[in-house]
XYZ file of C-alpha atoms in Angstrom:
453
model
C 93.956 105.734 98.312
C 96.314 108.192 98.168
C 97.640 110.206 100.950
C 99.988 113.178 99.060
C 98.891 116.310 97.842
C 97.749 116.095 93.865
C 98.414 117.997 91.152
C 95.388 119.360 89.146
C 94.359 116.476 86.394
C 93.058 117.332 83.035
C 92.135 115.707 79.899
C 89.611 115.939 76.977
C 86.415 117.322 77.983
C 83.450 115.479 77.305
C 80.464 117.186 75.993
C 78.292 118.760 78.696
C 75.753 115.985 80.946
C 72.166 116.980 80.255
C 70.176 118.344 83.652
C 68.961 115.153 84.457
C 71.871 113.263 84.283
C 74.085 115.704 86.014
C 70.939 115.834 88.878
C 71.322 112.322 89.116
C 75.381 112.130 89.503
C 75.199 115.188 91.786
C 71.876 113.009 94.225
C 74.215 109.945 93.869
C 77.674 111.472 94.771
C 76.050 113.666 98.031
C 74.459 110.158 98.770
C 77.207 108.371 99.150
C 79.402 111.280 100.903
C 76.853 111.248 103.741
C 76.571 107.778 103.928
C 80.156 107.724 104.214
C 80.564 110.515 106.660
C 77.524 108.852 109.182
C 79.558 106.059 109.265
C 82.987 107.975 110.066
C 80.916 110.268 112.915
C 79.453 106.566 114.452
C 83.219 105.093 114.441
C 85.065 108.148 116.160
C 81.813 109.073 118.718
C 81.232 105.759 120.260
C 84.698 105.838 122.182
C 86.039 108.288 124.411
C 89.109 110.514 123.799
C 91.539 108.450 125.257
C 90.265 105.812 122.995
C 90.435 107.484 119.781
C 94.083 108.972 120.349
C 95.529 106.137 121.569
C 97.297 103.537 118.855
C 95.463 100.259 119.927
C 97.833 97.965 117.547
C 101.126 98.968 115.621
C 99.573 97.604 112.689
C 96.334 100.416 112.838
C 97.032 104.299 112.801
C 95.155 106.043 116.489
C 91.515 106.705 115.117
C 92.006 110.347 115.368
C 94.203 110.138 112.539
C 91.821 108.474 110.167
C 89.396 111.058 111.000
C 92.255 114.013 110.321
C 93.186 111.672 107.278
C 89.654 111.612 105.709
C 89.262 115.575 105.764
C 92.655 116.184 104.388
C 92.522 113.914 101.136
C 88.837 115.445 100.733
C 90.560 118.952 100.446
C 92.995 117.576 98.433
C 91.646 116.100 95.412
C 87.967 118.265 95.655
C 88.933 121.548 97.253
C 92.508 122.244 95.453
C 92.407 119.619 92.731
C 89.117 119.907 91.133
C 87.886 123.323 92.490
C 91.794 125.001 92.075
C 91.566 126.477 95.915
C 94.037 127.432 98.404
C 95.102 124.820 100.824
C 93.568 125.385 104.170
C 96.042 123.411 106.261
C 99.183 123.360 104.183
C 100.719 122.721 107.579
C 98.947 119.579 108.136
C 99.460 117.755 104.910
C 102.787 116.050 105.970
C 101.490 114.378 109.167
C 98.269 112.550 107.113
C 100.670 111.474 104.312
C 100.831 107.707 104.962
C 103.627 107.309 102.217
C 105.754 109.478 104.888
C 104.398 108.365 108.467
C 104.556 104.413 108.912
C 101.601 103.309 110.851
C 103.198 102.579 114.124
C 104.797 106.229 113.997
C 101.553 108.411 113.753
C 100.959 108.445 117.292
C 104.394 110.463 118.266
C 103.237 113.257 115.225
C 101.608 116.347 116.528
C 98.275 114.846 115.119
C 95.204 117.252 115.346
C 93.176 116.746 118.766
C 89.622 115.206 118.217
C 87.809 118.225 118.622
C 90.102 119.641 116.167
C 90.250 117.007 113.523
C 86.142 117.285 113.563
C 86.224 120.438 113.438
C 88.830 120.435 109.863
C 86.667 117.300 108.069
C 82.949 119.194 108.885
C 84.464 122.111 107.243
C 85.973 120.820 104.942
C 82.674 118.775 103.937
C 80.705 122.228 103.945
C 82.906 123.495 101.767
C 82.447 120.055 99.302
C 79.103 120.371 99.581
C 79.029 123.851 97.857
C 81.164 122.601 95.155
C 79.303 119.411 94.513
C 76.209 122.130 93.494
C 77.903 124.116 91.290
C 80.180 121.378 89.918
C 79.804 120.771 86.070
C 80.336 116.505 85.408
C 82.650 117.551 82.130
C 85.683 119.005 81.811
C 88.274 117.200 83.085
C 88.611 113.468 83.881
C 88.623 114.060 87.621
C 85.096 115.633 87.542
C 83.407 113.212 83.983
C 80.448 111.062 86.070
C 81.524 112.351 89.206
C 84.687 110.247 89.344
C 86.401 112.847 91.847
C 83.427 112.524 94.394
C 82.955 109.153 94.084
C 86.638 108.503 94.645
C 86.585 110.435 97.717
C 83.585 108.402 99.081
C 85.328 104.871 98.263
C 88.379 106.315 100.385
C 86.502 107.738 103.611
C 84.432 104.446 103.157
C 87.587 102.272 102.834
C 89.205 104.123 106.054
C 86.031 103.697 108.282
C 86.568 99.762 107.037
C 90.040 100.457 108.664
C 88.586 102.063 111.322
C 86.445 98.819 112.104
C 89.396 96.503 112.493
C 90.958 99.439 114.757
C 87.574 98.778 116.802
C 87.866 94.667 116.644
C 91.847 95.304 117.865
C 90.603 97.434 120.606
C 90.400 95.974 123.976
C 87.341 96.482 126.689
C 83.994 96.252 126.698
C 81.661 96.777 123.530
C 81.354 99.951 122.044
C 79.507 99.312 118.889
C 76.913 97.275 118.268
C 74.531 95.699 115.698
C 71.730 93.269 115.249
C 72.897 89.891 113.434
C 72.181 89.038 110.561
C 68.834 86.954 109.669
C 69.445 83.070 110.330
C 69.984 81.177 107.418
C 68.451 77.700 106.190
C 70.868 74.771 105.912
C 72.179 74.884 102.692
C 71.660 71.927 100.639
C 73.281 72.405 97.411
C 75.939 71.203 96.007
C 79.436 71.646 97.329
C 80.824 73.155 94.502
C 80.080 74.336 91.182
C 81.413 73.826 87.821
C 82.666 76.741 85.935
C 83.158 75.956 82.178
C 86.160 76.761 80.269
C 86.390 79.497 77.897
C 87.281 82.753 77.290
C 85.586 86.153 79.741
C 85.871 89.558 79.840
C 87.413 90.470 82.686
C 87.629 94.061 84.582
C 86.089 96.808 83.619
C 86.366 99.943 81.018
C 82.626 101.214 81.660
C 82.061 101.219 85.096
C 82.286 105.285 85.798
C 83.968 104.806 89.488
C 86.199 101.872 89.349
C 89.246 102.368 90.318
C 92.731 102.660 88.121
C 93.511 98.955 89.189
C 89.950 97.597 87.695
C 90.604 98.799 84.178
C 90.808 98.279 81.180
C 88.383 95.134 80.163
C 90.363 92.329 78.580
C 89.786 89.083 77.403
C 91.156 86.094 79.728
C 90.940 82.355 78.868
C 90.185 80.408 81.866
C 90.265 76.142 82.363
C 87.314 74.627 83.752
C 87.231 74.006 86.988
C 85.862 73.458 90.386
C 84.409 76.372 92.780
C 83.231 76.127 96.311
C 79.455 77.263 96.247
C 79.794 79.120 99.562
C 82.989 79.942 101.736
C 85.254 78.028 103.891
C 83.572 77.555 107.232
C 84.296 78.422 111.088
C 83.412 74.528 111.424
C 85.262 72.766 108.292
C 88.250 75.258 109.269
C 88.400 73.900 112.516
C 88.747 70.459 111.578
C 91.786 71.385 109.680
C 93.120 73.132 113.236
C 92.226 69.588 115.062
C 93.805 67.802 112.738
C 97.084 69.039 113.438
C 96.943 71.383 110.666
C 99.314 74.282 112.034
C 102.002 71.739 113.293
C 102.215 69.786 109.955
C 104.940 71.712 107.538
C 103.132 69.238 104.450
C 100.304 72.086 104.218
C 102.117 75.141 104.358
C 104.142 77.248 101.503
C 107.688 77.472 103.450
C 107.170 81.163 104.029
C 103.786 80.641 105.576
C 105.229 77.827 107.670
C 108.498 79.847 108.970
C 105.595 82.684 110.039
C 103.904 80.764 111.918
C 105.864 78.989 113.801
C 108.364 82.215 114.581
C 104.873 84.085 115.810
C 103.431 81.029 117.586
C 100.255 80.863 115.537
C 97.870 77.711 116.097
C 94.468 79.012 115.001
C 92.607 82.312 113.332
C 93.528 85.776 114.971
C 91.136 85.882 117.599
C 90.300 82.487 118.363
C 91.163 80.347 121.487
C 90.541 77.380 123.131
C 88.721 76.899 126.334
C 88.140 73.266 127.442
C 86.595 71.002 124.750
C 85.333 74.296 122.542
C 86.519 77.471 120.696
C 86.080 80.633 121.436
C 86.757 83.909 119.843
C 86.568 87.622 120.831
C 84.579 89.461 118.251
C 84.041 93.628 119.257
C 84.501 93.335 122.564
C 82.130 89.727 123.464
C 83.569 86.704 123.703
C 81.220 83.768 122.456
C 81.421 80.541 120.950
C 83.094 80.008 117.691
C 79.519 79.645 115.297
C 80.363 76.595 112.980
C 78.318 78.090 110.406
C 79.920 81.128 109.585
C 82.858 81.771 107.158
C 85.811 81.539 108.476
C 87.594 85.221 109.493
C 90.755 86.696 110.555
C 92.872 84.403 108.579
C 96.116 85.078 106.361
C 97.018 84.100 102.983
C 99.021 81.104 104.294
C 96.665 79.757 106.632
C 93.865 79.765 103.190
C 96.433 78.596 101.162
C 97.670 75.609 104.216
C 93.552 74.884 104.311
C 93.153 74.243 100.532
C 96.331 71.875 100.404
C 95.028 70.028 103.509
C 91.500 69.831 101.833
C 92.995 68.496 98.825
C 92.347 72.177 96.776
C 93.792 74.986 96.500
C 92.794 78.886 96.504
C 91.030 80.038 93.128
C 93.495 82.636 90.981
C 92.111 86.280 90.650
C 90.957 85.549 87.277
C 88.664 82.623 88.524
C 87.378 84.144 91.108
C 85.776 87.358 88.935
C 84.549 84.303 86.341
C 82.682 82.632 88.973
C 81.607 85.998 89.819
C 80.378 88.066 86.960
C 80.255 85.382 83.607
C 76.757 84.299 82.711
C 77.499 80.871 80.787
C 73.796 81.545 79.456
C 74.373 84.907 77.590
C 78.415 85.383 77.249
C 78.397 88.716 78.734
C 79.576 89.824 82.513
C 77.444 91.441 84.792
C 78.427 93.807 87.863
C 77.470 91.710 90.502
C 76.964 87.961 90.514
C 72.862 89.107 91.313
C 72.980 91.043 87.916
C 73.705 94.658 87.132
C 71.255 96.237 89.739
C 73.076 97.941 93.057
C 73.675 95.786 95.993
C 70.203 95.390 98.285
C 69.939 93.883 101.958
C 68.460 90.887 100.150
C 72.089 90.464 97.749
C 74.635 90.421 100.382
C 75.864 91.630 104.053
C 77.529 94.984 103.428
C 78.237 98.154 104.472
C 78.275 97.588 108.425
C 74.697 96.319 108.927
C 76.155 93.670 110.951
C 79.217 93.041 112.810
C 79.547 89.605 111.461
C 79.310 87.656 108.695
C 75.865 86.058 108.033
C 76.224 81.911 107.988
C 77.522 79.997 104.818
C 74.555 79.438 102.173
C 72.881 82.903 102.749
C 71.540 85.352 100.108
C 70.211 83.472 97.651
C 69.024 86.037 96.035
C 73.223 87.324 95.412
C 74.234 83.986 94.075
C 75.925 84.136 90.652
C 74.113 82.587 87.507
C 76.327 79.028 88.270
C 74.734 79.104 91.613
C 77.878 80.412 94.011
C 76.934 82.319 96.785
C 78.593 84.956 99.073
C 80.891 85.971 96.444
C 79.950 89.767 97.706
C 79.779 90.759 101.086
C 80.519 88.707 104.520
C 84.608 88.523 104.276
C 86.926 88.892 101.708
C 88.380 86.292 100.090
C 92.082 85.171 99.212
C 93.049 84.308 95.956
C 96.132 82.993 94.899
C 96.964 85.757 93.034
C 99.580 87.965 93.054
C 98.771 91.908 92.295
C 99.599 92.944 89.308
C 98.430 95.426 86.706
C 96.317 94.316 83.903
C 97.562 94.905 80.382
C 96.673 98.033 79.553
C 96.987 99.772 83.088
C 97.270 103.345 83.128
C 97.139 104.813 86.820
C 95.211 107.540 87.638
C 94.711 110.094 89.232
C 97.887 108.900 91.121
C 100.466 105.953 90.879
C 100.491 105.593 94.602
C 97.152 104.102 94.919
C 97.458 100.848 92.431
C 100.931 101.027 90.944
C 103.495 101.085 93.716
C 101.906 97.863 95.338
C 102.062 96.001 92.038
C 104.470 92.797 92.689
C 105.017 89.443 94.169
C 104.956 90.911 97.662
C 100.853 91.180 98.367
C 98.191 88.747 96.923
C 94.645 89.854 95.904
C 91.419 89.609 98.052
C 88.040 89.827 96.684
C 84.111 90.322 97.139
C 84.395 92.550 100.113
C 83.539 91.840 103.926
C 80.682 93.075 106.162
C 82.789 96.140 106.828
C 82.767 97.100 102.857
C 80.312 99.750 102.262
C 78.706 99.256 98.431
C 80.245 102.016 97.666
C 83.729 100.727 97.723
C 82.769 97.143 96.680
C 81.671 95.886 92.728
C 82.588 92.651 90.872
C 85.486 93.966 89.570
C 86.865 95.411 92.699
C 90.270 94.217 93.713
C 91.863 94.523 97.553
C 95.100 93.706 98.437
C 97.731 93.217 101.148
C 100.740 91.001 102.358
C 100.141 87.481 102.766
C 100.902 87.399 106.448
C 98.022 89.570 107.798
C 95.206 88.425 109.839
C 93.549 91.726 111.213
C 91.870 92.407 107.959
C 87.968 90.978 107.776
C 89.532 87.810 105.429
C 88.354 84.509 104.711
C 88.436 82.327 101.869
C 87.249 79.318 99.233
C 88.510 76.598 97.666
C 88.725 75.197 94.158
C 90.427 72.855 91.522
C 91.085 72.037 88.463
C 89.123 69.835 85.916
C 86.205 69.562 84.076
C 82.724 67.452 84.575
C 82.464 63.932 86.508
């Protein structure tokens, strides 16, 4: 999401919503602002000041400048860009413009105090609030189905995701907590699935708040071929670490394997060992390393060093959202692997519920119509795709949330994490970041090529 001020954005104006349907965008959009902005008051209130101003890695901003951050692109795009106001903080847009400030510099800015930076967001959201009542869902592009509000919500949702690794990064004792998720049975299907060859439609042109990156729909043809039916386990990944898997250069792309032996790295972020177990520190508790649950805190290389041990390799984007969203049965693509129905505590572990990711084989009722599960929710999951545009990309409302990533340099993650609010998380939703980072909520499957035994 962007992080400089926007220029007003127009286009051709629909025709006008009918009552209902406008009441419905307008109950949906304030829905999913205050669900984002509970979450945001929960991350910054359960630390004290010293905590929320001080930078706690040089990879995460201080949380008092996500907080600042959050109010300032809501002013931007609803107070000046849709509603035309003044800016109330002109002074303050340089310090939350990420494009300018580097992450490890934000903490020498003169960043707003957290009294202060509460103080600019709540007002800010009163003033939103206002607008959302009056607002008219035709007109311009930024306002047609509430794209503008929604927007907003998927960024303060996708910074309070940030927030939550700031949290995990943070050392001392717990300061957030959550009840774990519901145990699952053993899972006793297959392995892996089968995904048939043929052509899918992939993206999205319909869905009303996708994101520039999503869009447009287009036709791929994909090869059969072979999908893990849940993720990569804590348990099967640690076989790969006892095997000798980070001190064997076979497994690893020759980038992956100069990182991490330069950086010392011998298991997931997080993890060490103490006597004849693992242990990891997860939000301040140290515990056991559960067997059972996918695999987190690992980079690009250390999925992609896995797969090549295992014999597979990491699905490509493309594969992935097949497995994902193609019904074999009816042709067509569906939101969610579930169907086209919004994400329910019984489809998947989103939106903070729990601070961990529920064991491998869980949610049956999310699975996709092939029978994979977890594809949504729990951790994110490496592909071995680089991110690029599809054909057809046009960005908006900005080129500096999709386009000036596009390239070689970061690979694609998908289904969301734990920390992914549904908001911010559909079928066709597409993450991102550099192949070396392990901070993010990340695991993984595995697949190959090849058609039925």
């Amino acid at each position: 999401m962007t992080d400089r001020a926007p220029d007003a954005v127009s286009g051709s104006a629909p025709d006008a919503l009918s009552a209902p349907d406008a009441d419905a965008l307008r109950e949906r959009a304030l829905g999913s602002l205050t669900t984002a902005r509970d979450r945001t008051t929960l991350l910054t209130t359960c630390v004290e000041e010293p905590d929320l101003t001080a930078q706690h890695s040089p990879l995460m901003s201080p949380l008092v400048w996500d907080l600042a951050h959050i109010g300032n692109q809501e002013e931007l795009w609803l107070l000046r860009a849709v509603a035309g106001r003044e800016a109330m903080r002109p002074e303050i847009d340089s310090l939350y413009d990420a494009f300018e400030h580097p992450r490890a510099e934000r903490p020498s800015l003169p960043l707003l105090a957290p009294d202060e930076a509460r103080g600019y967001a709540a007002e800010v959201r009163g003033r939103v609030l206002d607008l959302l009542e009056s607002t008219a869902f035709h007109g311009s592009r930024l306002t047609e189905a509430g794209f503008a509000f929604g927007m907003i919500a998927q960024h303060e949702q996708q910074h309070d995701e940030t927030m939550l690794i700031t949290h995990q990064l943070r050392t001392g004792p717990p300061a957030l907590s959550a009840p774990d998720p519901d145990p699952a049975p053993l899972h006793t299907g297959p392995a892996e699935v089968l995904v048939p060859g043929g052509p899918f439609t992939m993206g999205t042109s319909g869905e009303p708040w996708a994101l520039d990156n999503e869009k447009p729909a287009h036709v791929r043809e994909v090869a059969p071929f072979w999908i893990d039916t849940t993720p990569v386990t804590n348990g099967a990944y640690r076989a790969f670490v006892e095997d000798g898997g980070y001190t064997d250069p076979r497994w690893w792309a020759p980038d992956g394997w100069d990182h991490i032996r330069r950086h010392g790295i011998t298991a997931p972020l997080f993890w060490r060992r103490d006597g004849g177990q693992w242990l990891r520190r997860r939000f301040g508790v140290t515990e056991v390393v559960p067997a059972d649950e996918p695999v987190m805190h690992v980079c690009w290389y250390e999925a992609d060093a896995y797969a090549r041990w295992a014999g597979r390799r990491l699905p490509t984007e493309a594969e992935w959202e097949k497995a994902a969203r193609h019904d074999p049965a009816t042709g067509r693509c569906r939101r969610y692997p579930w169907g086209d129905a919004e994400p329910s505590p019984d489809h998947a572990n989103l939106g903070q519920r729990h601070l961990r990711p529920a064991p491998a084989g869980s949610y049956p009722a999310g699975e996709s119509p092939l029978g994979v599960r977890q594809l949504i929710g729990d951790v994110w999951e490496w592909t071995a795709s680089d991110f690029l545009p599809y054909p057809g990309f046009v960005a908006f409302p900005y080129k500096e949330y999709s386009e000036v990533f596009f390239g070689p340099e970061y690979k694609v993650l998908r289904g969301g994490s734990f920390a992914v609010d549904p908001v911010a998380c559909r079928g066709t939703f597409r993450n991102w970041d550099y192949p070396i980072r392990r901070q993010i909520f990340s695991g993984f499957r595995t697949a190959r090529s090849g058609t039925a035994l």
